[in-house]
């Protein structure tokens, strides 16, 4: 795990930018006290059914857009949803590129192509999409994470592929 | 997102997470992470580059599944094709982030530059 030399110091810049706000509380896990969960991978990629989970605020044109902040709802998008029907609602990052090409943060098309090539086994079910601008770690822990976990379990996915934005 | 990855992994389903924020990912420690060196909002590639996006997703899944140590972050060799020096500008006052209260930060100019991201893992 060699950290590239040019990574952006987001934590430091966030603290500086939001110095006038209540202090940012980053979630930190000390591996000594809270070991990182681990489930062994048992299948090759070509036999793996994947659940896509993405936080870039992507939804279908007939679904309700995400709210401004602390919206812990999610949308389910069938894997064959055409890119032309995808919309982005997210206040927290520059969405211009994602609006032009949702593949930047919502790789449905790339996954479809990999499945067609036989590289990947398939989709486990609809893609699960939400808007990552949630400033309450408690609400993520208590509302969103358990709901997404249960949906992934219901899909009987072999792998969850998580794409933030 | 790291919290969600940990929750799913703890329930018995392996996870692979994309990231472009190494320091945040290191702090939150999702089980398996793959790092893409690109501005936020491009964790699976550049707009209009379907071939590049497919290559990133494939490499990420292959590299992610090969991770052996919980919390490991694997960098992809892919290079962001956009402007050089974006790392220096990312998430600085000139680039107009939104404050947690939803208002633009002091000293920022909404008309100039992109809105910076608001980190999720808090």
Short mmCIF file of C-alpha atoms in Angstrom, two decimals:
data_model
loop_
_atom_site.label_atom_id
_atom_site.label_comp_id
_atom_site.label_asym_id
_atom_site.label_seq_id
_atom_site.Cartn_x
_atom_site.Cartn_y
_atom_site.Cartn_z
CA UNK A 1 0.00 0.00 0.00
CA UNK A 2 2.22 2.80 -1.28
CA UNK A 3 0.55 6.17 -1.06
CA UNK A 4 1.13 8.20 -4.23
CA UNK A 5 3.04 11.40 -3.55
CA UNK A 6 0.48 13.75 -5.06
CA UNK A 7 -2.72 12.83 -3.24
CA UNK A 8 -4.89 15.79 -2.20
CA UNK A 9 -4.90 16.53 1.58
CA UNK A 10 -8.69 16.66 1.80
CA UNK A 11 -8.94 16.43 5.58
CA UNK A 12 -6.54 19.32 6.11
CA UNK A 13 -8.22 21.47 3.45
CA UNK A 14 -11.66 20.67 4.82
CA UNK A 15 -10.63 21.80 8.28
CA UNK A 16 -9.27 25.03 6.87
CA UNK A 17 -12.30 25.74 4.70
CA UNK A 18 -14.80 25.02 7.41
CA UNK A 19 -12.87 26.71 10.21
CA UNK A 20 -15.85 29.00 10.76
CA UNK A 21 -18.28 26.11 11.14
CA UNK A 22 -18.66 23.65 13.93
CA UNK A 23 -15.60 21.38 13.81
CA UNK A 24 -15.78 18.61 11.30
CA UNK A 25 -15.90 15.19 12.89
CA UNK A 26 -14.29 12.65 10.65
CA UNK A 27 -15.16 9.06 11.15
CA UNK A 28 -11.99 7.30 12.13
CA UNK A 29 -11.54 3.66 12.87
CA UNK A 30 -8.59 2.64 14.97
CA UNK A 31 -7.81 -0.87 13.69
CA UNK A 32 -6.63 -1.86 17.16
CA UNK A 33 -10.03 -1.18 18.73
CA UNK A 34 -12.37 -1.60 15.74
CA UNK A 35 -10.91 -4.21 13.41
CA UNK A 36 -11.85 -3.75 9.77
CA UNK A 37 -14.56 -6.27 8.84
CA UNK A 38 -13.47 -8.94 6.39
CA UNK A 39 -15.31 -11.52 4.33
CA UNK A 40 -13.12 -13.73 2.11
CA UNK A 41 -13.73 -13.62 -1.64
CA UNK A 42 -14.80 -17.05 -2.80
CA UNK A 43 -15.62 -16.69 -6.48
CA UNK A 44 -13.69 -15.60 -9.54
CA UNK A 45 -14.82 -12.31 -11.07
CA UNK A 46 -16.37 -14.10 -14.07
CA UNK A 47 -18.77 -15.91 -11.70
CA UNK A 48 -19.45 -12.90 -9.47
CA UNK A 49 -22.83 -11.18 -9.30
CA UNK A 50 -22.25 -7.60 -8.26
CA UNK A 51 -24.39 -5.04 -6.45
CA UNK A 52 -23.49 -1.49 -7.49
CA UNK A 53 -23.82 1.13 -4.75
CA UNK A 54 -23.07 4.72 -5.73
CA UNK A 55 -23.29 8.00 -3.81
CA UNK A 56 -23.07 10.49 -6.67
CA UNK A 57 -26.75 11.43 -6.49
CA UNK A 58 -27.70 9.70 -9.75
CA UNK A 59 -31.37 8.87 -10.34
CA UNK A 60 -33.66 8.06 -13.26
CA UNK A 61 -35.56 10.91 -14.91
CA UNK A 62 -38.90 9.69 -13.50
CA UNK A 63 -37.58 9.31 -9.94
CA UNK A 64 -37.67 12.01 -7.30
CA UNK A 65 -34.42 13.99 -7.20
CA UNK A 66 -32.40 13.90 -4.00
CA UNK A 67 -32.88 16.65 -1.46
CA UNK A 68 -30.32 19.25 -0.64
CA UNK A 69 -28.59 17.70 2.35
CA UNK A 70 -28.87 14.90 4.86
CA UNK A 71 -31.14 12.99 2.47
CA UNK A 72 -30.65 9.35 3.42
CA UNK A 73 -33.11 7.98 0.86
CA UNK A 74 -31.97 5.77 -1.99
CA UNK A 75 -33.15 4.97 -5.50
CA UNK A 76 -33.06 1.62 -7.26
CA UNK A 77 -32.10 1.64 -10.93
CA UNK A 78 -32.42 -1.41 -13.18
CA UNK A 79 -29.07 -2.38 -14.73
CA UNK A 80 -30.38 -1.75 -18.24
CA UNK A 81 -31.31 1.89 -17.55
CA UNK A 82 -30.03 3.88 -20.54
CA UNK A 83 -27.59 6.70 -19.80
CA UNK A 84 -29.96 9.20 -21.43
CA UNK A 85 -32.45 8.63 -18.62
CA UNK A 86 -29.98 9.27 -15.81
CA UNK A 87 -29.99 12.55 -13.88
CA UNK A 88 -27.73 13.87 -11.13
CA UNK A 89 -28.82 15.83 -8.07
CA UNK A 90 -26.04 16.50 -5.60
CA UNK A 91 -24.92 19.79 -4.08
CA UNK A 92 -21.55 18.70 -2.82
CA UNK A 93 -19.37 18.16 -5.87
CA UNK A 94 -19.01 19.61 -9.33
CA UNK A 95 -21.64 17.58 -11.18
CA UNK A 96 -21.09 19.02 -14.64
CA UNK A 97 -19.06 16.07 -15.91
CA UNK A 98 -21.34 13.52 -14.22
CA UNK A 99 -24.40 15.22 -15.74
CA UNK A 100 -22.79 15.00 -19.16
CA UNK A 101 -21.67 11.41 -18.67
CA UNK A 102 -22.95 9.60 -15.57
CA UNK A 103 -20.32 6.92 -16.21
CA UNK A 104 -17.85 9.16 -14.31
CA UNK A 105 -19.52 8.21 -11.02
CA UNK A 106 -22.17 5.63 -11.91
CA UNK A 107 -20.54 2.86 -13.98
CA UNK A 108 -23.64 0.98 -15.15
CA UNK A 109 -22.48 0.99 -18.76
CA UNK A 110 -18.95 -0.15 -17.90
CA UNK A 111 -20.33 -3.00 -15.78
CA UNK A 112 -22.75 -4.02 -18.56
CA UNK A 113 -19.85 -4.13 -21.02
CA UNK A 114 -17.71 -6.22 -18.67
CA UNK A 115 -20.60 -8.65 -18.22
CA UNK A 116 -21.08 -8.88 -21.99
CA UNK A 117 -17.34 -9.61 -22.37
CA UNK A 118 -17.56 -12.37 -19.77
CA UNK A 119 -15.16 -10.60 -17.40
CA UNK A 120 -17.85 -10.20 -14.76
CA UNK A 121 -20.63 -12.64 -13.90
CA UNK A 122 -23.62 -10.29 -13.79
CA UNK A 123 -25.67 -7.84 -11.81
CA UNK A 124 -27.20 -9.12 -8.58
CA UNK A 125 -30.11 -6.69 -8.91
CA UNK A 126 -30.89 -3.03 -9.39
CA UNK A 127 -28.14 -0.50 -8.73
CA UNK A 128 -28.53 1.30 -5.40
CA UNK A 129 -28.00 5.04 -5.59
CA UNK A 130 -27.98 7.79 -3.00
CA UNK A 131 -26.72 11.31 -2.45
CA UNK A 132 -23.55 11.36 -0.38
CA UNK A 133 -23.97 14.83 1.11
CA UNK A 134 -25.00 13.49 4.49
CA UNK A 135 -23.41 15.35 7.36
CA UNK A 136 -24.60 13.03 10.06
CA UNK A 137 -22.52 9.91 10.55
CA UNK A 138 -25.20 8.76 12.98
CA UNK A 139 -27.88 8.84 10.29
CA UNK A 140 -25.63 6.94 7.90
CA UNK A 141 -24.96 4.34 10.58
CA UNK A 142 -28.54 4.02 11.79
CA UNK A 143 -30.60 4.58 8.64
CA UNK A 144 -28.76 4.28 5.36
CA UNK A 145 -26.07 1.64 5.99
CA UNK A 146 -28.42 -1.01 7.46
CA UNK A 147 -30.97 -0.43 4.67
CA UNK A 148 -28.36 -0.82 1.92
CA UNK A 149 -26.89 -3.84 3.72
CA UNK A 150 -30.29 -5.53 3.80
CA UNK A 151 -30.88 -4.80 0.10
CA UNK A 152 -27.50 -6.28 -0.82
CA UNK A 153 -28.29 -9.37 1.26
CA UNK A 154 -31.70 -9.68 -0.42
CA UNK A 155 -30.02 -9.50 -3.84
CA UNK A 156 -27.75 -12.35 -2.69
CA UNK A 157 -24.89 -10.43 -4.23
CA UNK A 158 -21.42 -12.00 -4.28
CA UNK A 159 -19.80 -8.58 -4.15
CA UNK A 160 -20.78 -4.99 -3.41
CA UNK A 161 -18.98 -2.41 -5.56
CA UNK A 162 -19.10 1.01 -3.93
CA UNK A 163 -18.49 4.16 -5.94
CA UNK A 164 -18.46 7.52 -4.15
CA UNK A 165 -18.34 10.87 -5.93
CA UNK B 1 -19.27 5.42 1.97
CA UNK B 2 -16.68 3.65 4.06
CA UNK B 3 -19.21 3.11 6.83
CA UNK B 4 -21.54 1.40 4.37
CA UNK B 5 -18.76 -0.81 3.03
CA UNK B 6 -17.89 -1.90 6.57
CA UNK B 7 -21.54 -2.62 7.35
CA UNK B 8 -21.98 -4.79 4.24
CA UNK B 9 -18.68 -6.61 4.70
CA UNK B 10 -19.56 -7.35 8.33
CA UNK B 11 -22.80 -8.94 7.10
CA UNK B 12 -20.84 -11.44 5.00
CA UNK B 13 -20.64 -9.85 1.55
CA UNK B 14 -17.18 -8.82 0.24
CA UNK B 15 -16.88 -5.18 -0.82
CA UNK B 16 -14.63 -3.19 -3.13
CA UNK B 17 -14.72 0.61 -2.75
CA UNK B 18 -13.46 3.26 -5.14
CA UNK B 19 -11.76 6.33 -3.71
CA UNK B 20 -10.04 9.49 -4.88
CA UNK B 21 -9.46 10.78 -1.33
CA UNK B 22 -6.62 8.74 0.11
CA UNK B 23 -6.49 10.42 3.51
CA UNK B 24 -10.21 10.10 4.17
CA UNK B 25 -10.21 6.47 3.11
CA UNK B 26 -7.24 5.73 5.33
CA UNK B 27 -9.13 7.20 8.30
CA UNK B 28 -12.43 5.43 7.66
CA UNK B 29 -10.80 2.15 6.61
CA UNK B 30 -13.21 0.31 4.33
CA UNK B 31 -12.14 -3.33 3.81
CA UNK B 32 -10.81 -3.07 0.22
CA UNK B 33 -10.20 0.22 -1.58
CA UNK B 34 -8.94 1.12 -5.02
CA UNK B 35 -7.52 4.61 -5.50
CA UNK B 36 -8.03 6.62 -8.69
CA UNK B 37 -6.01 9.83 -8.93
CA UNK B 38 -8.66 12.20 -10.28
CA UNK B 39 -10.74 15.15 -9.08
CA UNK B 40 -13.78 14.14 -7.04
CA UNK B 41 -16.74 13.31 -9.22
CA UNK B 42 -14.63 11.11 -11.52
CA UNK B 43 -14.01 7.98 -9.46
CA UNK B 44 -14.76 5.78 -12.45
CA UNK B 45 -13.18 7.94 -15.12
CA UNK B 46 -13.39 10.95 -17.38
CA UNK B 47 -16.58 12.05 -19.20
CA UNK B 48 -17.04 10.71 -22.70
CA UNK B 49 -14.33 8.07 -22.25
CA UNK B 50 -16.31 4.84 -22.21
CA UNK B 51 -13.24 2.75 -22.93
CA UNK B 52 -11.26 4.34 -20.10
CA UNK B 53 -14.17 3.91 -17.70
CA UNK B 54 -14.47 0.24 -18.54
CA UNK B 55 -10.71 -0.20 -18.07
CA UNK B 56 -10.84 1.52 -14.68
CA UNK B 57 -13.79 -0.54 -13.44
CA UNK B 58 -12.21 -3.77 -14.63
CA UNK B 59 -8.82 -2.95 -13.10
CA UNK B 60 -10.52 -1.84 -9.89
CA UNK B 61 -12.51 -5.06 -9.52
CA UNK B 62 -9.49 -7.22 -10.29
CA UNK B 63 -7.14 -5.27 -8.00
CA UNK B 64 -9.79 -4.97 -5.30
CA UNK B 65 -10.49 -8.69 -5.17
CA UNK B 66 -6.76 -9.38 -4.97
CA UNK B 67 -6.39 -7.33 -1.77
CA UNK B 68 -5.37 -9.58 1.11
CA UNK B 69 -5.12 -7.21 4.05
CA UNK B 70 -8.21 -5.50 5.56
CA UNK B 71 -8.11 -1.75 5.05
CA UNK B 72 -5.63 -1.86 2.18
CA UNK B 73 -5.80 0.83 -0.53
CA UNK B 74 -4.54 -0.16 -3.97
CA UNK B 75 -3.62 2.70 -6.34
CA UNK B 76 -4.46 2.28 -10.03
CA UNK B 77 -1.87 3.50 -12.53
CA UNK B 78 -4.52 5.41 -14.51
CA UNK B 79 -3.77 9.09 -15.16
CA UNK B 80 -6.37 11.86 -15.13
CA UNK B 81 -6.43 13.33 -18.64
CA UNK B 82 -7.63 16.78 -17.55
CA UNK B 83 -5.75 19.86 -16.45
CA UNK B 84 -2.39 19.49 -14.73
CA UNK B 85 -2.04 20.84 -11.24
CA UNK B 86 -5.67 20.23 -10.26
CA UNK B 87 -4.43 18.80 -6.97
CA UNK B 88 -3.34 22.26 -5.85
CA UNK B 89 -6.75 23.77 -6.54
CA UNK B 90 -9.00 21.00 -5.33
CA UNK B 91 -11.08 22.06 -2.39
CA UNK B 92 -9.53 25.49 -1.92
CA UNK B 93 -11.53 28.70 -1.29
CA UNK B 94 -11.27 29.79 -4.93
CA UNK B 95 -13.16 26.70 -5.89
CA UNK B 96 -16.29 27.47 -4.03
CA UNK B 97 -17.17 24.66 -1.73
CA UNK B 98 -20.53 24.57 -0.05
CA UNK B 99 -20.46 24.90 3.69
CA UNK B 100 -22.23 22.31 5.86
CA UNK B 101 -25.09 24.77 6.32
CA UNK B 102 -25.52 24.78 2.58
CA UNK B 103 -24.38 28.37 2.10
CA UNK B 104 -21.35 29.26 0.05
CA UNK B 105 -18.24 29.77 2.11
CA UNK B 106 -17.04 33.27 2.89
CA UNK B 107 -14.69 34.57 0.29
CA UNK B 108 -15.92 32.20 -2.34
CA UNK B 109 -17.38 33.29 -5.60
CA UNK B 110 -20.14 31.02 -6.87
CA UNK B 111 -19.70 32.36 -10.38
CA UNK B 112 -16.12 31.15 -10.59
CA UNK B 113 -14.91 27.63 -10.82
CA UNK B 114 -16.60 24.43 -9.84
CA UNK B 115 -18.19 23.78 -6.50
CA UNK B 116 -15.86 21.65 -4.53
CA UNK B 117 -17.04 18.47 -2.96
CA UNK B 118 -18.45 17.98 0.46
CA UNK B 119 -16.86 14.94 2.03
CA UNK B 120 -19.15 12.11 2.84
CA UNK B 121 -17.28 10.21 5.41
CA UNK B 122 -18.12 12.31 8.41
#
